[in-house]
């Protein structure tokens, strides 16, 4: 299995680019800039510096070197046949972003934005984080480039993802728990914007996903598209054909855009984004922004969002901190509206079933975020049948989720797992080896997740 | 076809003073309580009231305004309540202008909002997260209903942006005194005066009002020395918060603050 054919081309920020966004950041009717005037100068500065940087050979060389020697790119493509037995017999290939340094796809974007920070001469970076993966990646890049770093994280998430809080602090970042609003990612973003508008002369905001005001959705997409550029070449090389469908979980949407972008022109390839369905979209307790939301303005851009009749943002719910966000990047709203990508919800229980399956069948502990994509593969595989070839993005690893998962499956404290307790999933190729009912029962036994 | 805001600002200027512009959000401690505080501010010298639309994600606001607005959002306060407050301010004899983040207006419907605001006697809107580049539908609706549109300029705005933003304004332009969010500050720095000077240079016919950080008569007098209007927000909200939900006490405190600030805007410190 060689990956030499996909070693990243020097110009990989400039392969055929989608025709969107326009010069002011609009993806069809979505995107744009809905920000205080005080931030416009900084956003203009970022836009210009980014435009210059992405065609600068010196930057591209440094970026490519960091991705190879520091992140460990290209990430492998792993076929998962024992897992695929639960996917209606379809073949499943996983793009292994979990094997990147720091444990998720977030590092791809952060290295680009950290280099950009240095280029515009700022000494301090701030970031928001939900699952903590973007915070960890930002703290990592800040340590690498000698920048000071402050990470805003909802207080609720600092509890759900305590391991990542500790990692950020070890890396020298200041972690600020946010106690306003729902105390999750949306409120962390608000606080980060407040910090930025106050300290913009010295500080760059390293945004973690393809949402926010222009240029973030475009810039983060360009930094993340390496996932799909590599994967497309890897699949072609290995299989001599394109996959039938490409699947990814969607929080703000960066890992999904990252793997989708290379395939957007391939009209025969279905693009499927899996949103966090929480307790089920009909329950109202979910984070399925496109499935259950409507267009509006949040965090600097027009896109789908969860809102009430007064235009107030509605709190989202998901077992996965990284998907627990009531907004979504504008490019996804556009891909949805033009029918190029489909978006479906995956409930907490379905995601945890897929999580358990991947652990037990393949020896890979996925991030709970990524488990939503795996659950999507289980369902789509059953729909498409045995000849289908599915490519799913394994956006991150599950170390950070060990405690949440242990509680869900009733395994006791993360540090004190009873042998053989709860998660009895001796996987045979039967349908639904861990049924939703069993998973829910496991959660109840272990206390609410 | 004329701007209510431009008219009141021309009047205060003719009297050799700055206008006092008070911000209060609708729905804290209750819709009635917020209206009582607005009316008290008007009776004690506020020329213009910024009627604040509560919003769940007020990215331009500091902790004081967040705290009050959070209560209103949780209580489900919406545009109908806002329009009621607009009518009450107009009836009390001041000019109401709606201060709103953009999503509540989009959700209500831009055209419907413009029609209902005009019918309620509102002068127009101040939009902290809507820049002219994204304001096409609002500018069209405002034009149709003869409403003012106030955009913001900041110390970081380039001269080109000062020119394009002020060209899109009607009524006045809101000059953010500092880089930062709303909240009271011990001093209003030189940045505000410099920004007002730069703004006047590109838009000589447009009134410039200064907000962010002003909390007492001395600061008001200082800002009145170089601006056409003095905008006070967090300090008003603070007085109402300190009344701890007591409507009478909150309104009385807002009235006292307005009276104090009204002396400040008449006592301009020469720039
Ligand atoms: C592993 C992993 N996957 C996915 C996400 C969701 O983000 P996005 O939708 O931007 O990829 C996160 C966010 O924290 C994450 O940590």
XYZ file of C-alpha atoms in Angstrom, chain A residues 136 161-172 175:
14
model
C -5.568 21.778 21.431
C -13.740 17.325 27.612
C -11.575 17.734 30.695
C -8.685 15.831 29.113
C -8.371 18.431 26.376
C -8.461 21.284 28.890
C -5.469 19.711 30.585
C -3.701 19.239 27.247
C -4.174 22.903 26.318
C -2.802 24.036 29.665
C 0.210 21.732 29.327
C 0.866 23.344 25.959
C 0.983 26.752 27.624
C -8.200 28.284 28.856
